[in-house]
Tab-separated table of C-alpha atoms in Angstrom:
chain	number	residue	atom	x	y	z
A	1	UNK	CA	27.604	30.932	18.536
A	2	UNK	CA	25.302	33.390	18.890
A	3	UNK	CA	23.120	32.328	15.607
A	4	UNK	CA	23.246	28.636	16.975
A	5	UNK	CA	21.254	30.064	20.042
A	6	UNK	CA	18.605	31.362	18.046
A	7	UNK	CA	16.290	28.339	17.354
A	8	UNK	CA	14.725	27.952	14.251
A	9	UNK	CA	10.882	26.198	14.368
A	10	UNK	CA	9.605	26.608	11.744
A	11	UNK	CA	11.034	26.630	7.596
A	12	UNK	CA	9.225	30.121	7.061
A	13	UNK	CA	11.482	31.352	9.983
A	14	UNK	CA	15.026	30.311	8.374
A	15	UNK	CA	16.992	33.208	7.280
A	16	UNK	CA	18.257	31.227	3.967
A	17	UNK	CA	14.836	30.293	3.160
A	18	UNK	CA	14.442	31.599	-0.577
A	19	UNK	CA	18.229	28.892	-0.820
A	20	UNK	CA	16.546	26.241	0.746
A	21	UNK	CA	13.149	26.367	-1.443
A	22	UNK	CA	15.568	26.839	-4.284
A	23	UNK	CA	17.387	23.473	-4.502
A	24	UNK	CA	14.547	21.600	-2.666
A	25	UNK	CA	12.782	22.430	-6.025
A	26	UNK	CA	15.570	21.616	-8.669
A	27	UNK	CA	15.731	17.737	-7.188
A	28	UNK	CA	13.231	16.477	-8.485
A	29	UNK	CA	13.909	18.711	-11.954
A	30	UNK	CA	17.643	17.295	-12.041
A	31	UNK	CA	18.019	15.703	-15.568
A	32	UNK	CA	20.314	12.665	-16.419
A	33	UNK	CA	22.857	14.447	-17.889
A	34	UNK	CA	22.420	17.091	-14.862
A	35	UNK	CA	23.548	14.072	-12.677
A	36	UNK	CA	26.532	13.129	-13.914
A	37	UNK	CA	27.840	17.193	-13.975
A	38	UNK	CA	26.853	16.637	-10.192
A	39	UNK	CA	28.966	13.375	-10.108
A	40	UNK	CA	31.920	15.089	-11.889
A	41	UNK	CA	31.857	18.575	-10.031
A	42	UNK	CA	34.910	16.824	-8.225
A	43	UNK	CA	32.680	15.489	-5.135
A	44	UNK	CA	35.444	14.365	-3.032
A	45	UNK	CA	35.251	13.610	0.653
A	46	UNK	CA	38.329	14.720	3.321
A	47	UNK	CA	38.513	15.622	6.966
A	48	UNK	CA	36.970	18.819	6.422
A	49	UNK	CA	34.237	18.172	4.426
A	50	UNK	CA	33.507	15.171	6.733
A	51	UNK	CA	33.789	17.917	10.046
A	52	UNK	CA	31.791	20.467	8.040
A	53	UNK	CA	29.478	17.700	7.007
A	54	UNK	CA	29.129	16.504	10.643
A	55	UNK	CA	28.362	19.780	11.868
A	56	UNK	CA	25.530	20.749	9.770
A	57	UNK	CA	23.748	17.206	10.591
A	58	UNK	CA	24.432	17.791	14.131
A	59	UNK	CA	21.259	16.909	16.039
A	60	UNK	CA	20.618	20.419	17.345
A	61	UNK	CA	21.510	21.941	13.679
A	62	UNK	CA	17.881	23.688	12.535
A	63	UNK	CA	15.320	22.069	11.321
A	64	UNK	CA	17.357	18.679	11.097
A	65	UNK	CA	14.327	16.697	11.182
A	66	UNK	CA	12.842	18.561	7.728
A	67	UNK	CA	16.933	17.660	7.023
A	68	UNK	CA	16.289	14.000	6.986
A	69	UNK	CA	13.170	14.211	5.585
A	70	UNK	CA	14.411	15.584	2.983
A	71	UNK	CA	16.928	12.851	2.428
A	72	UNK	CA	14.395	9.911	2.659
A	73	UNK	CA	12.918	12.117	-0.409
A	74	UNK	CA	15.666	11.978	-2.403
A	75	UNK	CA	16.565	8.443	-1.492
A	76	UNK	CA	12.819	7.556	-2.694
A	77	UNK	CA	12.986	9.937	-5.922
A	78	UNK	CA	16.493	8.708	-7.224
A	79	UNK	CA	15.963	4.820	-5.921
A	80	UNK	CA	15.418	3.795	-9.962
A	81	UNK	CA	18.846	5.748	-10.608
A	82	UNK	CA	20.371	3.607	-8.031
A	83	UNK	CA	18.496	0.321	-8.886
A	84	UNK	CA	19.837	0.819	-12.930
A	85	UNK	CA	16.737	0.444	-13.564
A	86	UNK	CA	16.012	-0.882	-17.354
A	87	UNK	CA	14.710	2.613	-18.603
A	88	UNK	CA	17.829	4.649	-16.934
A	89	UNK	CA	20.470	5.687	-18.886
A	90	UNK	CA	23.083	7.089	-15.940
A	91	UNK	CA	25.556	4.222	-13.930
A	92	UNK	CA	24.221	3.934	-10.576
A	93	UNK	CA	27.389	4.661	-9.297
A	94	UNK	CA	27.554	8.459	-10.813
A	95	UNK	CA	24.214	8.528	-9.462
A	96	UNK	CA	25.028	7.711	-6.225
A	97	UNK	CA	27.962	10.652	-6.566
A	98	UNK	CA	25.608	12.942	-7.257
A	99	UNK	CA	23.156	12.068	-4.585
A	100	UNK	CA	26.133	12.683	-2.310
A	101	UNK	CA	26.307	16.289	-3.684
A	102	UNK	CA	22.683	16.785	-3.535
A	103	UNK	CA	22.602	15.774	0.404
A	104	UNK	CA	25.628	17.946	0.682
A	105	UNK	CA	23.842	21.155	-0.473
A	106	UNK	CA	20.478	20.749	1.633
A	107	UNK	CA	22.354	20.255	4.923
A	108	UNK	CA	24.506	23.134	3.964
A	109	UNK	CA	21.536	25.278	2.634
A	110	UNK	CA	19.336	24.323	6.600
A	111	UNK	CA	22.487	24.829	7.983
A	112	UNK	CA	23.807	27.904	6.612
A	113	UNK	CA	23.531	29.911	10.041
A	114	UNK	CA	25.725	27.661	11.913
A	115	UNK	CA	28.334	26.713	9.680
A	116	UNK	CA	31.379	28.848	8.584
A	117	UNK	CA	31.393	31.007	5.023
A	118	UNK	CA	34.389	28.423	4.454
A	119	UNK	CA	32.441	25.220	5.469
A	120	UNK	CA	29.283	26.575	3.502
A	121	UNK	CA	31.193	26.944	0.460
A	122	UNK	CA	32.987	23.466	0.621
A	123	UNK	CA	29.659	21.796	0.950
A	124	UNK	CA	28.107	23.677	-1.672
A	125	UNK	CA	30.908	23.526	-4.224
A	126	UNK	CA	29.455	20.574	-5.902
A	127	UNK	CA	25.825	21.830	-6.545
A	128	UNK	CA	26.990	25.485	-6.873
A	129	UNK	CA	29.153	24.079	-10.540
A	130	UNK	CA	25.922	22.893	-12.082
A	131	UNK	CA	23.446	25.630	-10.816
A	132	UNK	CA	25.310	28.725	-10.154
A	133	UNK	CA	22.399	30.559	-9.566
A	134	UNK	CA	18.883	29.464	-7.235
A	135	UNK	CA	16.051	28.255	-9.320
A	136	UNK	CA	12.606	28.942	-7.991
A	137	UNK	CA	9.887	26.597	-10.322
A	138	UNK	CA	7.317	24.101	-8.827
A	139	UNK	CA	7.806	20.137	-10.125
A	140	UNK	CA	6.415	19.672	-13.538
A	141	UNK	CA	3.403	18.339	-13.081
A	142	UNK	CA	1.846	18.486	-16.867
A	143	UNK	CA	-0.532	19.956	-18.355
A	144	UNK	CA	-2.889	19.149	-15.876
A	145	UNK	CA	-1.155	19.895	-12.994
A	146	UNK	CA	-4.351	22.135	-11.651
A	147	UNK	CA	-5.799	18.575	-11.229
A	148	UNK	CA	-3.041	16.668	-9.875
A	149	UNK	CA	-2.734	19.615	-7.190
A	150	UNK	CA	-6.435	19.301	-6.302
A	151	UNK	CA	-6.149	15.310	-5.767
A	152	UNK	CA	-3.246	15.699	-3.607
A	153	UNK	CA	-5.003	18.697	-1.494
A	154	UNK	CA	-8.137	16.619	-1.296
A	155	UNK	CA	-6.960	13.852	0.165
A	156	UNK	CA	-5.641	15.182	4.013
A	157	UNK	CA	-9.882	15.743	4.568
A	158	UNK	CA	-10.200	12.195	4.245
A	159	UNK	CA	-8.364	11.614	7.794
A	160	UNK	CA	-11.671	12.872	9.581
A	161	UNK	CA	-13.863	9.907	8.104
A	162	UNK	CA	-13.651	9.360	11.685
A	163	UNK	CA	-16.494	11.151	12.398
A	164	UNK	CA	-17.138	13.275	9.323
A	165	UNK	CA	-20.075	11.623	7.536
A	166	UNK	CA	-19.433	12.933	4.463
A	167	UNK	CA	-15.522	12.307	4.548
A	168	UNK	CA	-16.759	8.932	5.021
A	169	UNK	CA	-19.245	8.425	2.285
A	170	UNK	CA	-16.637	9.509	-0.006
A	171	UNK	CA	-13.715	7.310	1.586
A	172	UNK	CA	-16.836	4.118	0.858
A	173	UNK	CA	-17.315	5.412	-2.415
A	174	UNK	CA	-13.576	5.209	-3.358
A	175	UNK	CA	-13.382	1.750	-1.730
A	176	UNK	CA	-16.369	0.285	-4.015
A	177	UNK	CA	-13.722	1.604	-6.674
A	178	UNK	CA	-10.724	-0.054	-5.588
A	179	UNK	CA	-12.816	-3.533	-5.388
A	180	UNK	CA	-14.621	-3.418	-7.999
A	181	UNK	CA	-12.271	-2.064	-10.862
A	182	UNK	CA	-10.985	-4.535	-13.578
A	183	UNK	CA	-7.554	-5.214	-12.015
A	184	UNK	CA	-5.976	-6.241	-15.019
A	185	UNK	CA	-7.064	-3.132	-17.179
A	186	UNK	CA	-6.306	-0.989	-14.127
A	187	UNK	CA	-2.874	-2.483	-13.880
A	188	UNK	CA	-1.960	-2.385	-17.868
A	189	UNK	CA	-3.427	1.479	-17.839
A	190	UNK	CA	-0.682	2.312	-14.817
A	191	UNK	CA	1.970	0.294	-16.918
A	192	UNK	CA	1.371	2.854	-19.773
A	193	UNK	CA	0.963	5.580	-17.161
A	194	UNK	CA	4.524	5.034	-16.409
A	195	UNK	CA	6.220	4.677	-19.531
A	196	UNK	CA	4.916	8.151	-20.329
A	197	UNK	CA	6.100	9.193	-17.298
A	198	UNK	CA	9.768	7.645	-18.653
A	199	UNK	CA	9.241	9.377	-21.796
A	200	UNK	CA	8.336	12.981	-20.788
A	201	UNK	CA	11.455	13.156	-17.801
A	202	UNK	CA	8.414	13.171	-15.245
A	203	UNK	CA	8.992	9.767	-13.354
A	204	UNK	CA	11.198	11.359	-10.776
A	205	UNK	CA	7.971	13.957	-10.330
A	206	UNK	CA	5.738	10.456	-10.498
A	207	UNK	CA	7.264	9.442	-7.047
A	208	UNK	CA	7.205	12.598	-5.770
A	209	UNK	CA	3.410	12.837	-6.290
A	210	UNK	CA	2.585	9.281	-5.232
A	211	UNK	CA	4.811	10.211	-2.054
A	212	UNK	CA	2.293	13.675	-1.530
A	213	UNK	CA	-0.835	11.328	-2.063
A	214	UNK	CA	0.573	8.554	0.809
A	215	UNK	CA	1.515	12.072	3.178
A	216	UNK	CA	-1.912	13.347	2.607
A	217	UNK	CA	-3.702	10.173	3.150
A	218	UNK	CA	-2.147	9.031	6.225
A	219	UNK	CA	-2.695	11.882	8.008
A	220	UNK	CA	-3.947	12.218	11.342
A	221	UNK	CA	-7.202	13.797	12.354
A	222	UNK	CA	-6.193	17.128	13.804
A	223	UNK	CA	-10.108	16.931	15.721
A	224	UNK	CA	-10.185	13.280	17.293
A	225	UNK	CA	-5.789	13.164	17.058
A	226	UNK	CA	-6.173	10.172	14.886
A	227	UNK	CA	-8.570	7.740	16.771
A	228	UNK	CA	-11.159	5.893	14.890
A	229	UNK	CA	-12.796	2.742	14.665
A	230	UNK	CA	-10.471	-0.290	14.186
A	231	UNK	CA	-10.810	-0.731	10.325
A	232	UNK	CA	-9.568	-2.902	7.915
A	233	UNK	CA	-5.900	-1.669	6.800
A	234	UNK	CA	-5.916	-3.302	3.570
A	235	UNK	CA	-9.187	-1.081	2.747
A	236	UNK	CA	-6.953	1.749	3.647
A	237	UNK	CA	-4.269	0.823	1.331
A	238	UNK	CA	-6.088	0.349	-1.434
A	239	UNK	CA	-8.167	3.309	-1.460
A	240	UNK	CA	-4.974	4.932	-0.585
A	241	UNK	CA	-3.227	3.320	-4.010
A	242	UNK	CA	-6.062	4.374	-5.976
A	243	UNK	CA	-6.245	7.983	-5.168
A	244	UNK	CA	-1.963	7.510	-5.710
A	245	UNK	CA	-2.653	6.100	-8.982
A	246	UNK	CA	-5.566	8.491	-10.076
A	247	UNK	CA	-2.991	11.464	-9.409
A	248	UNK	CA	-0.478	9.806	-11.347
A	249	UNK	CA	-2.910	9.505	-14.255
A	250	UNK	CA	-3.135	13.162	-14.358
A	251	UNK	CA	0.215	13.600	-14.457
A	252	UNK	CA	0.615	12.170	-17.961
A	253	UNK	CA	-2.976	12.703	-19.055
A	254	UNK	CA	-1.344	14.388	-22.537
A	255	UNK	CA	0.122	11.078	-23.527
A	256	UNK	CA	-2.525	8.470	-22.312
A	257	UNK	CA	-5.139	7.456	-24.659
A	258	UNK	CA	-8.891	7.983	-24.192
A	259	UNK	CA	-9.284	4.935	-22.469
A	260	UNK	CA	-6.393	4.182	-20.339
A	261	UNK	CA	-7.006	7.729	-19.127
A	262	UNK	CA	-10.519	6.945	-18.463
A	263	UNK	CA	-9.359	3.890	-16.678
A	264	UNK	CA	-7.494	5.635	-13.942
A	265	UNK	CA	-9.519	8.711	-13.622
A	266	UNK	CA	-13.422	6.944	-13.023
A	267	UNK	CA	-12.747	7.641	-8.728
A	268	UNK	CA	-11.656	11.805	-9.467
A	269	UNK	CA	-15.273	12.825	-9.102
A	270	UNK	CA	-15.862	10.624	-5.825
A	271	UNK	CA	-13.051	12.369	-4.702
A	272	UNK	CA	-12.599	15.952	-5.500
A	273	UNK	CA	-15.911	17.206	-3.964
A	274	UNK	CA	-15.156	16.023	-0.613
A	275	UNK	CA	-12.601	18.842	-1.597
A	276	UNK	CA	-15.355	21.543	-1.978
A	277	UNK	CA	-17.494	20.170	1.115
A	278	UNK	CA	-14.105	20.380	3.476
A	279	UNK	CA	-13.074	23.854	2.220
């Protein structure tokens, strides 16, 4: 009782922090035949598990919102798994299994300080049979992943085109992209985009980078808390799409050819120096 008084704000603040960052990094690593250990590591549901369970989603349990969060990730990340998808190999319903597992070990791993060493280890049991010991790597993001990280860092500065001119020119350049681009070219460069993205066991990664770009874009203003000028939304989402798709691009660059590659990649240089100019 006396760790449940001491709130937790922020992640940095959580005493199992280095657990935490450890599985919330394998997820998206998690291979197919990674899943269906998950789904066979005896994931069972009783009373206890469902108390212990209960406990550790309980709405004052730390951090619960990052908790959720965290969930709608996975749900997003493992949705083609669930789908059976044409290109996935594992039965949705040992993916859904080892979802449950997966869900099981981050609310156990946020809720470590509240929940008994006996509770802990019941929710963990699952993930803890597949990796016994805490991994600590960043998603895959190719071999240009220096790139793909300075897309998705760029993009936040483009919430103050508000009232930052040059946020703005570059949000108009991007735009004059997004309408003016061969669609159909565009759209049979992201179709190979993907595939390679099948091939290399990096599609899971693809949604968690076009996930990053929509986070980035979308938010707020910290100066003017989000208030500008009514705009179009469509305008938003496409520039929004592009920037998701130009990330994306990067991603596989080592298995596009010269042209599909240069298809998806003709907005990076609109975009990256708003980068440099917003520090």
């Amino acid at each position: 009782m006396i760790l449940r008084a001491r709130r937790i704000e922020r992640l940095e603040e959580h005493p199992n922090l280095r657990g935490i960052l450890g599985i919330l990094a394998q997820l998206v690593h998690t291979t197919d035949a990674e899943l269906g250990s998950l789904a066979a590591a005896a994931w069972r549901n009783s009373g206890y598990l469902a108390a212990a369970r209960d406990k550790a989603l309980a709405p004052d349990s730390p951090l619960i919102v990052e908790v959720l969060a965290a969930f709608d990730a996975l749900s997003a990340i493992y949705a083609d798994d669930l789908a059976g998808a044409d290109y996935v190999t594992v039965e949705p319903s040992v993916a859904a299994t080892a979802l449950r597992a997966m869900r099981d070990a981050v609310a156990a791993s946020y809720a470590r300080p509240i929940l008994g060493r006996a509770e802990y280890a019941a929710l963990m049991r699952p993930w803890r049979a597949v990796y016994p010991r805490a991994r600590s790597h960043e998603p895959d993001l190719g071999p240009a992943a220096a790139d793909v990280k300075r897309v998705l860092a760029a993009l936040p500065v483009l919430a103050g085109r508000c009232h930052d001119p040059d946020s703005l020119e570059v949000f108009d350049g991007l735009l004059v992209s997004a309408l003016t681009r061969d669609d159909s070219a565009h759209q049979q460069a992201m179709d190979a985009a993907f595939a390679s993205a099948v091939v290399t066991g990096r599609r899971r990664v693809w949604t968690l980078v076009r996930r990053s770009a929509a986070e980035g874009f979308w938010r707020l203003c910290p100066d003017c808390r989000g208030k500008r000028a009514a705009t179009d939304s469509s305008e938003d989402h496409r520039v929004m799409e592009l920037c998701a798709d130009l990330a994306c691009a990067l991603l596989v660059e080592d298995l596009l050819d010269s042209s599909q590659f240069t298809q998806l990649t003709r907005p990076l240089h609109t975009l990256i120096p708003l980068q440099h100019r917003g520090g």
